[in-house]
Short mmCIF file of C-alpha atoms and ligand atoms in Angstrom, two decimals:
data_model
loop_
_atom_site.label_atom_id
_atom_site.label_comp_id
_atom_site.label_asym_id
_atom_site.label_seq_id
_atom_site.Cartn_x
_atom_site.Cartn_y
_atom_site.Cartn_z
CA MET I 684 -42.85 14.96 24.57
CA SER I 685 -43.32 11.06 24.91
CA SER I 686 -46.26 11.05 27.43
CA GLY I 687 -48.94 11.35 24.67
CA LYS I 688 -50.19 14.78 26.57
CA THR I 689 -49.97 17.52 23.92
CA ILE I 690 -47.98 20.70 24.54
CA ASP I 691 -49.12 24.28 23.99
CA TRP I 692 -47.36 27.40 23.79
CA ILE I 693 -48.88 30.78 25.33
CA ALA I 694 -47.55 33.45 23.05
CA SER I 695 -47.93 37.08 23.32
CA LYS I 696 -46.52 40.53 22.34
CA GLY I 697 -42.76 40.70 23.25
CA ALA I 698 -40.09 43.28 22.64
CA PRO I 699 -38.92 44.57 19.23
CA LEU I 700 -36.48 41.59 17.66
CA ARG I 701 -32.89 42.27 18.18
CA GLY I 702 -29.55 40.67 17.99
CA GLU I 703 -27.68 38.13 16.00
CA LEU I 704 -29.37 34.75 15.24
CA ALA I 705 -28.05 31.73 14.05
CA VAL I 706 -30.98 29.26 12.93
CA PRO I 707 -30.16 25.49 12.74
CA GLY I 708 -29.26 23.21 9.74
CA ASP I 709 -31.34 22.87 6.50
CA LYS I 710 -33.93 19.71 6.65
CA SER I 711 -33.76 19.14 2.93
CA VAL I 712 -29.93 18.90 2.85
CA SER I 713 -29.59 16.98 6.12
CA HIS I 714 -31.90 14.03 4.77
CA ARG I 715 -30.26 14.08 1.39
CA ALA I 716 -26.34 14.09 3.33
CA ILE I 717 -27.50 10.97 5.52
CA MET I 718 -28.81 9.15 2.19
CA LEU I 719 -26.18 9.71 -0.23
CA ALA I 720 -23.33 9.60 2.25
CA SER I 721 -24.35 6.31 3.52
CA LEU I 722 -24.44 4.92 -0.25
CA ALA I 723 -20.73 6.41 -0.82
CA ASP I 724 -17.50 4.59 -0.82
CA GLY I 725 -15.71 5.91 2.22
CA VAL I 726 -16.41 8.19 5.40
CA SER I 727 -18.01 11.52 5.02
CA GLN I 728 -18.33 13.91 7.78
CA VAL I 729 -21.47 16.06 8.00
CA GLU I 730 -21.43 19.41 9.90
CA GLY I 731 -24.43 21.63 10.76
CA PHE I 732 -26.85 18.53 10.56
CA LEU I 733 -30.08 19.22 11.64
CA GLU I 734 -30.90 17.89 15.00
CA GLY I 735 -34.68 17.63 14.18
CA GLU I 736 -36.75 14.73 14.23
CA ASP I 737 -37.32 14.30 10.44
CA ALA I 738 -33.52 14.11 9.83
CA ARG I 739 -33.09 11.80 12.67
CA ALA I 740 -35.88 9.51 11.68
CA THR I 741 -33.89 9.23 8.11
CA GLU I 742 -30.52 8.91 10.29
CA ALA I 743 -32.05 5.98 11.97
CA ILE I 744 -33.59 4.16 8.99
CA PHE I 745 -30.15 3.99 7.36
CA ARG I 746 -28.68 2.85 10.84
CA ARG I 747 -31.14 -0.21 10.39
CA MET I 748 -30.10 -1.07 7.05
CA GLY I 749 -26.41 -1.44 8.30
CA VAL I 750 -24.98 2.00 7.97
CA ARG I 751 -22.54 3.11 10.71
CA ILE I 752 -23.19 6.69 11.73
CA ASP I 753 -21.31 8.28 14.41
CA ALA I 754 -22.67 11.29 16.22
CA PRO I 755 -19.50 13.02 18.11
CA LYS I 756 -21.47 15.96 19.06
CA ALA I 757 -24.74 18.16 17.97
CA GLY I 758 -24.92 19.02 14.61
CA SER I 759 -22.04 16.42 13.61
CA ARG I 760 -22.04 12.97 11.99
CA ILE I 761 -19.44 10.95 10.59
CA ILE I 762 -21.04 8.54 7.97
CA HIS I 763 -19.19 5.60 7.06
CA GLY I 764 -20.56 4.77 3.94
CA ILE I 765 -21.32 1.16 2.66
CA GLY I 766 -21.32 1.84 -1.18
CA ILE I 767 -24.21 2.01 -3.70
CA ASP I 768 -24.98 -1.92 -3.42
CA GLY I 769 -24.16 -1.97 0.34
CA LEU I 770 -27.52 -1.54 2.13
CA ARG I 771 -28.91 -4.68 4.10
CA ALA I 772 -32.57 -5.82 4.79
CA PRO I 773 -33.87 -3.97 7.93
CA ASP I 774 -35.49 -6.13 10.31
CA GLY I 775 -38.81 -4.74 10.10
CA PRO I 776 -40.74 -1.62 9.22
CA LEU I 777 -38.91 1.77 8.72
CA ASP I 778 -40.60 4.62 10.43
CA CYS I 779 -40.04 8.03 8.49
CA GLY I 780 -41.85 9.78 11.36
CA ASN I 781 -43.32 12.98 10.20
CA ALA I 782 -40.97 13.34 7.15
CA GLY I 783 -42.67 13.56 3.70
CA THR I 784 -39.24 14.10 2.20
CA GLY I 785 -37.69 11.04 4.16
CA MET I 786 -40.75 8.81 2.92
CA ARG I 787 -40.88 9.74 -0.55
CA LEU I 788 -37.09 9.89 -1.37
CA LEU I 789 -36.72 6.54 0.27
CA ALA I 790 -39.52 5.32 -2.00
CA GLY I 791 -37.27 5.88 -4.93
CA LEU I 792 -33.87 4.68 -3.26
CA LEU I 793 -35.55 1.53 -1.74
CA ALA I 794 -37.53 0.84 -5.11
CA GLY I 795 -33.70 -0.23 -6.31
CA GLN I 796 -32.66 -2.59 -3.64
CA SER I 797 -32.38 -6.21 -3.59
CA PHE I 798 -34.85 -6.59 -0.53
CA ASP I 799 -38.08 -5.84 0.41
CA THR I 800 -39.03 -2.85 2.69
CA THR I 801 -41.77 -1.22 4.29
CA LEU I 802 -42.11 2.61 5.09
CA VAL I 803 -44.62 3.89 7.70
CA GLY I 804 -45.05 7.24 9.38
CA ASP I 805 -46.67 9.08 11.89
CA ALA I 806 -50.55 10.33 11.87
CA SER I 807 -50.07 13.41 9.37
CA LEU I 808 -47.55 11.54 7.15
CA SER I 809 -50.03 8.77 7.02
CA LYS I 810 -52.62 10.81 5.41
CA ARG I 811 -50.31 12.19 2.39
CA PRO I 812 -50.28 11.33 -0.94
CA MET I 813 -47.87 9.00 -2.04
CA ARG I 814 -48.93 8.14 -5.73
CA ARG I 815 -47.27 10.95 -7.14
CA VAL I 816 -44.20 8.91 -6.51
CA THR I 817 -45.20 5.51 -6.60
CA ALA I 818 -47.32 6.25 -9.96
CA PRO I 819 -43.86 7.23 -11.72
CA LEU I 820 -41.72 4.84 -10.27
CA ALA I 821 -44.16 1.93 -11.36
CA ARG I 822 -43.22 3.49 -14.94
CA MET I 823 -39.61 2.79 -14.28
CA GLY I 824 -40.64 -0.94 -13.17
CA ALA I 825 -40.62 -0.69 -9.33
CA ARG I 826 -43.61 -2.42 -7.47
CA ILE I 827 -44.69 -0.43 -4.36
CA ASP I 828 -47.92 -1.14 -2.67
CA THR I 829 -49.82 1.79 -0.87
CA GLY I 830 -52.39 1.97 1.55
CA GLU I 831 -56.07 2.65 0.74
CA GLY I 832 -56.24 5.54 -1.75
CA GLY I 833 -52.54 6.15 -2.18
CA VAL I 834 -51.28 6.79 1.32
CA PRO I 835 -48.58 5.12 3.59
CA PRO I 836 -47.48 2.72 4.45
CA LEU I 837 -45.50 1.87 1.54
CA ARG I 838 -44.61 -1.91 0.87
CA ILE I 839 -41.68 -1.69 -1.62
CA HIS I 840 -40.79 -4.96 -3.03
CA GLY I 841 -36.96 -5.47 -3.87
CA GLY I 842 -35.52 -7.28 -6.50
CA SER I 843 -37.21 -5.18 -9.28
CA ALA I 844 -35.08 -4.37 -12.54
CA LEU I 845 -35.70 -0.75 -12.67
CA GLN I 846 -35.45 0.87 -16.11
CA GLY I 847 -34.44 4.34 -16.86
CA ILE I 848 -37.64 6.90 -17.90
CA ASP I 849 -37.85 10.44 -19.62
CA ILE I 850 -40.85 11.95 -17.40
CA GLU I 851 -42.30 15.07 -17.23
CA THR I 852 -43.73 15.25 -13.57
CA GLU I 853 -47.21 16.38 -13.02
CA VAL I 854 -46.53 18.42 -9.86
CA ALA I 855 -43.52 20.82 -9.20
CA SER I 856 -42.22 18.75 -6.59
CA ALA I 857 -38.52 18.12 -5.35
CA GLN I 858 -39.52 15.15 -3.53
CA VAL I 859 -40.88 13.41 -6.44
CA LYS I 860 -37.90 14.60 -8.71
CA SER I 861 -35.51 13.35 -6.09
CA ALA I 862 -37.08 9.91 -5.75
CA LEU I 863 -37.13 9.58 -9.59
CA LEU I 864 -33.56 10.37 -9.55
CA LEU I 865 -32.53 8.24 -6.54
CA ALA I 866 -34.33 5.27 -8.22
CA GLY I 867 -32.27 6.29 -11.34
CA LEU I 868 -29.04 5.72 -9.72
CA TYR I 869 -29.96 1.54 -9.75
CA ALA I 870 -31.83 1.87 -13.26
CA ARG I 871 -30.45 0.42 -16.40
CA GLY I 872 -30.14 3.29 -18.98
CA THR I 873 -30.89 7.01 -18.28
CA THR I 874 -33.44 8.69 -16.16
CA THR I 875 -34.68 12.20 -17.35
CA VAL I 876 -37.02 14.56 -15.32
CA ARG I 877 -38.58 17.45 -16.34
CA GLU I 878 -40.62 19.65 -14.07
CA PRO I 879 -43.62 21.85 -14.82
CA HIS I 880 -41.80 24.82 -12.42
CA PRO I 881 -38.26 24.23 -11.35
CA THR I 882 -37.99 22.98 -7.73
CA ARG I 883 -35.01 22.81 -5.12
CA ASP I 884 -32.06 20.96 -6.70
CA TYR I 885 -30.33 19.60 -3.67
CA THR I 886 -30.29 16.07 -4.69
CA GLU I 887 -28.92 16.97 -7.94
CA ARG I 888 -26.16 19.30 -6.35
CA MET I 889 -25.15 16.57 -3.72
CA LEU I 890 -25.11 13.85 -6.27
CA GLN I 891 -22.71 15.94 -8.65
CA ALA I 892 -20.44 16.71 -5.49
CA LEU I 893 -20.24 12.76 -4.73
CA GLY I 894 -19.16 12.35 -8.02
CA TRP I 895 -21.95 10.93 -10.12
CA PRO I 896 -22.33 11.99 -13.48
CA ILE I 897 -25.51 14.28 -13.54
CA GLU I 898 -26.72 16.98 -15.96
CA PHE I 899 -29.24 19.67 -14.52
CA SER I 900 -30.63 22.86 -15.04
CA PRO I 901 -33.64 24.71 -13.70
CA GLY I 902 -36.60 22.14 -14.16
CA PHE I 903 -34.45 19.60 -15.83
CA ALA I 904 -32.14 16.74 -14.37
CA ARG I 905 -30.74 13.81 -16.09
CA LEU I 906 -28.27 10.94 -15.27
CA GLU I 907 -27.62 7.21 -15.89
CA GLY I 908 -27.46 4.20 -13.46
CA GLY I 909 -24.31 2.27 -12.78
CA HIS I 910 -21.72 5.11 -11.33
CA ARG I 911 -20.68 5.12 -7.80
CA LEU I 912 -20.59 7.85 -5.08
CA LEU I 913 -17.45 9.15 -3.39
CA ALA I 914 -17.28 10.18 0.16
CA ARG I 915 -17.13 13.72 0.92
CA ASP I 916 -17.58 16.15 3.84
CA ILE I 917 -20.83 18.07 3.75
CA ALA I 918 -21.24 21.48 5.27
CA VAL I 919 -25.10 22.12 5.60
CA PRO I 920 -26.20 25.46 5.43
CA ALA I 921 -28.86 27.22 7.63
CA ASP I 922 -32.14 26.42 6.86
CA PHE I 923 -33.79 29.29 4.82
CA SER I 924 -37.23 28.26 5.94
CA SER I 925 -36.33 28.29 9.54
CA ALA I 926 -34.98 31.94 9.15
CA ALA I 927 -38.23 32.84 7.36
CA PHE I 928 -40.16 33.39 10.79
CA PHE I 929 -37.47 35.76 12.08
CA ILE I 930 -37.70 37.51 8.84
CA VAL I 931 -41.30 37.96 8.84
CA ALA I 932 -41.37 38.74 12.61
CA ALA I 933 -38.57 41.38 12.43
CA THR I 934 -40.40 42.89 9.50
CA LEU I 935 -43.72 43.12 11.21
CA VAL I 936 -42.72 44.18 14.76
CA PRO I 937 -41.89 48.05 15.02
CA GLY I 938 -38.61 48.87 16.38
CA SER I 939 -36.94 45.46 15.21
CA ASP I 940 -33.49 45.18 13.66
CA VAL I 941 -31.94 41.75 13.60
CA ARG I 942 -29.31 39.68 11.90
CA LEU I 943 -29.28 36.25 10.50
CA GLN I 944 -26.00 34.45 10.06
CA ARG I 945 -25.10 32.47 6.90
CA VAL I 946 -28.51 31.62 5.85
CA GLY I 947 -28.70 29.19 2.84
CA MET I 948 -29.73 30.98 -0.36
CA ASN I 949 -30.66 28.34 -2.96
CA PRO I 950 -32.70 30.41 -5.56
CA ARG I 951 -35.29 27.70 -5.30
CA ARG I 952 -35.82 28.46 -1.57
CA THR I 953 -35.89 32.19 -1.37
CA GLY I 954 -39.07 33.24 -3.11
CA LEU I 955 -40.24 35.02 0.01
CA LEU I 956 -37.49 37.47 0.09
CA HIS I 957 -38.64 38.63 -3.39
CA VAL I 958 -42.33 38.79 -2.50
CA LEU I 959 -41.58 40.44 1.12
CA ARG I 960 -39.74 43.02 -0.99
CA LEU I 961 -42.56 43.47 -3.39
CA MET I 962 -44.53 44.22 -0.13
CA GLY I 963 -42.14 46.76 1.04
CA ALA I 964 -39.82 44.77 3.54
CA ASP I 965 -36.32 46.11 4.47
CA ILE I 966 -34.12 43.17 3.95
CA GLU I 967 -30.23 43.59 3.45
CA GLU I 968 -28.39 40.68 2.15
CA THR I 969 -24.65 40.37 2.30
CA PRO I 970 -23.33 37.45 0.37
CA ALA I 971 -21.20 35.23 2.84
CA GLY I 972 -19.90 32.76 0.42
CA GLU I 973 -20.43 29.35 -0.14
CA GLN I 974 -21.34 26.38 2.61
CA GLY I 975 -21.74 22.67 1.09
CA GLY I 976 -21.76 23.92 -2.45
CA GLU I 977 -24.81 26.39 -1.62
CA PRO I 978 -24.33 30.22 -1.43
CA VAL I 979 -25.10 31.71 1.67
CA SER I 980 -25.74 35.17 3.10
CA ASP I 981 -26.20 37.25 6.50
CA LEU I 982 -29.41 38.93 6.53
CA ARG I 983 -30.29 42.07 8.22
CA VAL I 984 -34.11 42.70 8.72
CA ARG I 985 -35.41 45.84 9.93
CA HIS I 986 -39.01 46.69 10.72
CA ALA I 987 -40.99 48.30 7.58
CA PRO I 988 -44.74 48.67 6.87
CA LEU I 989 -45.84 46.25 4.47
CA ARG I 990 -48.75 46.59 1.74
CA GLY I 991 -50.68 43.70 0.24
CA ILE I 992 -49.92 42.18 -3.21
CA GLU I 993 -50.91 39.76 -5.54
CA VAL I 994 -48.13 36.96 -5.13
CA PRO I 995 -46.61 36.30 -8.37
CA VAL I 996 -47.25 32.77 -9.19
CA ALA I 997 -43.87 32.17 -10.54
CA HIS I 998 -42.47 32.74 -7.19
CA VAL I 999 -44.87 29.77 -5.39
CA ALA I 1000 -42.69 27.12 -5.78
CA ASP I 1001 -39.68 28.88 -4.42
CA MET I 1002 -41.48 29.72 -1.22
CA ILE I 1003 -43.80 26.81 -0.86
CA ASP I 1004 -42.82 26.05 2.72
CA GLU I 1005 -42.99 29.81 3.45
CA PHE I 1006 -46.82 30.51 3.02
CA PRO I 1007 -47.69 30.27 6.44
CA ALA I 1008 -45.39 33.04 7.87
CA LEU I 1009 -46.53 34.97 4.38
CA PHE I 1010 -50.30 34.69 5.54
CA VAL I 1011 -49.37 36.37 8.93
CA ALA I 1012 -47.20 39.02 6.88
CA ALA I 1013 -50.48 39.46 4.68
CA ALA I 1014 -53.07 39.94 7.74
CA CYS I 1015 -50.81 42.62 8.85
CA ALA I 1016 -50.29 44.49 5.69
CA GLN I 1017 -52.00 47.66 4.33
CA GLY I 1018 -54.56 46.40 1.66
CA THR I 1019 -55.18 42.70 0.27
CA THR I 1020 -52.84 40.07 -0.64
CA THR I 1021 -53.90 37.44 -3.09
CA VAL I 1022 -52.19 33.80 -3.30
CA ARG I 1023 -53.00 31.77 -6.20
CA GLY I 1024 -51.59 28.47 -7.85
CA ALA I 1025 -50.68 27.13 -4.41
CA ALA I 1026 -52.72 23.87 -4.12
CA GLU I 1027 -49.98 21.93 -2.88
CA LEU I 1028 -50.36 23.67 0.50
CA ARG I 1029 -53.37 21.48 0.80
CA VAL I 1030 -51.11 18.33 1.08
CA LYS I 1031 -48.31 19.55 3.54
CA GLU I 1032 -48.01 18.55 7.20
CA SER I 1033 -51.78 19.78 7.39
CA ASP I 1034 -54.22 21.57 4.99
CA ARG I 1035 -52.02 24.87 5.16
CA ILE I 1036 -54.51 27.15 3.44
CA ALA I 1037 -57.35 25.84 5.94
CA THR I 1038 -55.38 25.80 8.78
CA MET I 1039 -53.97 29.08 8.46
CA ALA I 1040 -57.18 30.78 7.20
CA THR I 1041 -58.92 29.08 10.57
CA GLY I 1042 -56.25 30.37 12.80
CA LEU I 1043 -56.10 33.81 11.36
CA ARG I 1044 -59.86 34.34 11.89
CA ALA I 1045 -59.74 33.32 15.36
CA LEU I 1046 -57.43 36.29 15.83
CA GLY I 1047 -59.85 38.48 13.97
CA ALA I 1048 -58.21 38.50 10.43
CA ARG I 1049 -60.41 38.28 7.45
CA VAL I 1050 -59.46 35.44 5.01
CA ASP I 1051 -61.17 33.80 2.06
CA GLU I 1052 -60.03 30.39 1.14
CA THR I 1053 -60.04 29.47 -2.68
CA PRO I 1054 -59.17 25.82 -3.71
CA ASP I 1055 -55.50 26.99 -4.76
CA GLY I 1056 -54.89 29.90 -2.46
CA ALA I 1057 -56.28 32.65 -0.31
CA THR I 1058 -57.32 36.16 -0.25
CA ILE I 1059 -55.96 37.82 2.98
CA HIS I 1060 -57.27 41.10 4.02
CA GLY I 1061 -54.77 43.18 5.58
CA ASP I 1062 -55.01 46.11 8.00
CA SER I 1063 -55.81 43.69 10.84
CA GLN I 1064 -55.43 44.13 14.45
CA LEU I 1065 -54.94 40.94 15.68
CA ARG I 1066 -56.51 39.79 19.12
CA GLY I 1067 -55.86 37.10 21.34
CA GLY I 1068 -57.53 33.52 21.24
CA SER I 1069 -56.61 29.69 20.93
CA ILE I 1070 -55.19 28.26 17.66
CA ASP I 1071 -55.00 24.51 16.59
CA SER I 1072 -51.50 23.83 15.04
CA HIS I 1073 -52.89 20.60 13.61
CA GLY I 1074 -49.74 19.13 14.87
CA ASP I 1075 -48.01 21.17 11.85
CA HIS I 1076 -44.48 22.86 12.90
CA ARG I 1077 -44.63 25.58 10.49
CA ILE I 1078 -48.57 26.45 11.51
CA ALA I 1079 -47.04 26.42 15.43
CA MET I 1080 -44.15 28.87 14.52
CA SER I 1081 -46.46 31.21 12.06
CA PHE I 1082 -48.78 31.65 15.05
CA ALA I 1083 -45.94 32.41 17.36
CA VAL I 1084 -44.84 35.12 15.00
CA ALA I 1085 -48.58 36.41 14.48
CA ALA I 1086 -49.01 36.60 18.44
CA GLN I 1087 -46.17 39.30 18.82
CA LEU I 1088 -48.67 41.42 16.86
CA SER I 1089 -51.83 40.42 18.87
CA ASP I 1090 -53.50 42.83 21.64
CA GLY I 1091 -53.91 39.47 23.74
CA GLY I 1092 -52.32 36.25 24.42
CA VAL I 1093 -52.60 33.49 21.87
CA ARG I 1094 -52.60 29.77 22.91
CA ILE I 1095 -51.18 27.76 20.09
CA GLY I 1096 -52.16 23.88 20.52
CA ASP I 1097 -50.07 20.75 19.97
CA ILE I 1098 -46.66 22.10 19.13
CA ALA I 1099 -44.41 18.99 19.59
CA ASN I 1100 -44.02 18.53 15.93
CA VAL I 1101 -41.82 21.97 15.84
CA ALA I 1102 -38.86 19.93 16.79
CA THR I 1103 -39.24 18.30 13.37
CA SER I 1104 -37.75 20.96 11.67
CA PHE I 1105 -36.63 23.92 14.20
CA PRO I 1106 -35.58 22.53 17.95
CA GLY I 1107 -34.77 24.92 19.84
CA PHE I 1108 -36.99 27.47 18.16
CA ASP I 1109 -38.93 28.76 21.51
CA ALA I 1110 -35.22 29.54 22.88
CA LEU I 1111 -34.16 31.24 19.94
CA ALA I 1112 -37.52 33.02 19.75
CA ARG I 1113 -37.30 34.36 23.32
CA GLN I 1114 -33.77 35.22 22.81
CA ALA I 1115 -34.67 37.46 19.89
CA GLY I 1116 -37.46 39.16 21.97
CA PHE I 1117 -40.53 37.02 21.45
CA GLY I 1118 -43.26 36.54 24.10
CA LEU I 1119 -43.38 32.89 24.30
CA ARG I 1120 -43.58 30.03 26.80
CA GLU I 1121 -44.97 26.55 27.07
CA GLY I 1122 -48.42 26.37 28.71
C1 S3P M 2651 -38.58 19.32 0.14
C2 S3P M 2651 -39.50 19.60 -0.62
C3 S3P M 2651 -40.92 20.16 -0.66
C4 S3P M 2651 -41.07 21.24 0.44
C5 S3P M 2651 -40.23 19.99 1.79
C6 S3P M 2651 -39.02 19.71 1.29
C7 S3P M 2651 -37.39 18.50 -0.36
O1 S3P M 2651 -41.96 19.50 -0.96
O2 S3P M 2651 -42.08 21.31 0.87
O3 S3P M 2651 -40.52 20.88 2.90
O4 S3P M 2651 -36.67 18.55 0.31
O5 S3P M 2651 -37.33 18.07 -1.37
P1 S3P M 2651 -42.55 19.10 -2.17
O6 S3P M 2651 -41.59 18.29 -2.83
O7 S3P M 2651 -43.74 18.43 -1.91
O8 S3P M 2651 -42.70 20.27 -2.86
#
């Protein structure tokens, strides 16, 4: 993966999906575990840490700011917290890799430090909009320069006296909310964030678990600066977004029956389950207690025919990362599926409306794009073809799912970034029954 040569997958129809599958730890929780345990007083042990490139980039950044993080085995980290004011100036730019979450959360957190920092990212991250965090942070007194047009790199000037604000965010984004709350840890007074639609609340839950006083409810969070975080062990649940590829594949491939173990079921993440059920999916959910303060469930998914629907706009924020997989489900459903209110998909790791529409068309499906969504005409018999994943992990994995329904082989280009969120996807997919190999 380091030679500069891109890696492709050849995916094709495999066997019905079977067996018990354990998907890796949650990406959102892994980022936050590194950040908050680093700023805590004392030593925290993190289990279920995602060994993906995004979370590891964040880990490397905190090491460079003076935090000792031991990795006794895969999925485990021992983080020697250095206290809320303990970070030290790094010796050069900090590389967030492909991770929008890493960069946006760090923008807030680093705005409150006494030293200057620069955040850089890979080619995809270097095109993503950062004003959504830098503009509200500026209202708190942060000084952050962006590249031309509001994209990375971010040059964050330290030593700014931050002031709490009461703000309604323009976009429903957990990254924006979290950036403001993390800046709020260092601000004078109270920071209140109100959202147009509730988003995932992992930052709020973890701050609370580590002892920072915080008030929150769906779409609302409030905290004040000047407290401390206390080290605490963190158990990261399995990532619902990673499980989603197997949920969709098992639903679509006749004869499938899979079980997914202890999947994180934060209600702000599971919109896809509601939508697939509305389409006719057969998903059995058995609550399996809590992990790291999050509800987890065992899921059993059996093949079921799907019908197209109008995706309720109210579910969009709760399934924002699952649209690529949903597009595949919709192409194979009976009838038409309409997605609206999802313009955010255009500024993810790729323009996910365009990349999915183009890729599905290449496999013979009919998809009409709209500015904030798409109309996906179902009843497609997908055929083989070539797909450009645009270096987007979720696009690559979604087309590996689509290939399980296609008549011919599908070449999926540029898949290296699958390792950002789901290292080992290909091996687990083959274990489940996928036809999938490097090519
Ligand atoms: C994330 C928030 C979402 C999501 C991303 C992870 C987070 O992004 O798409 O994969 O961990 O806070 P937005 O905040 O841009 O919606």
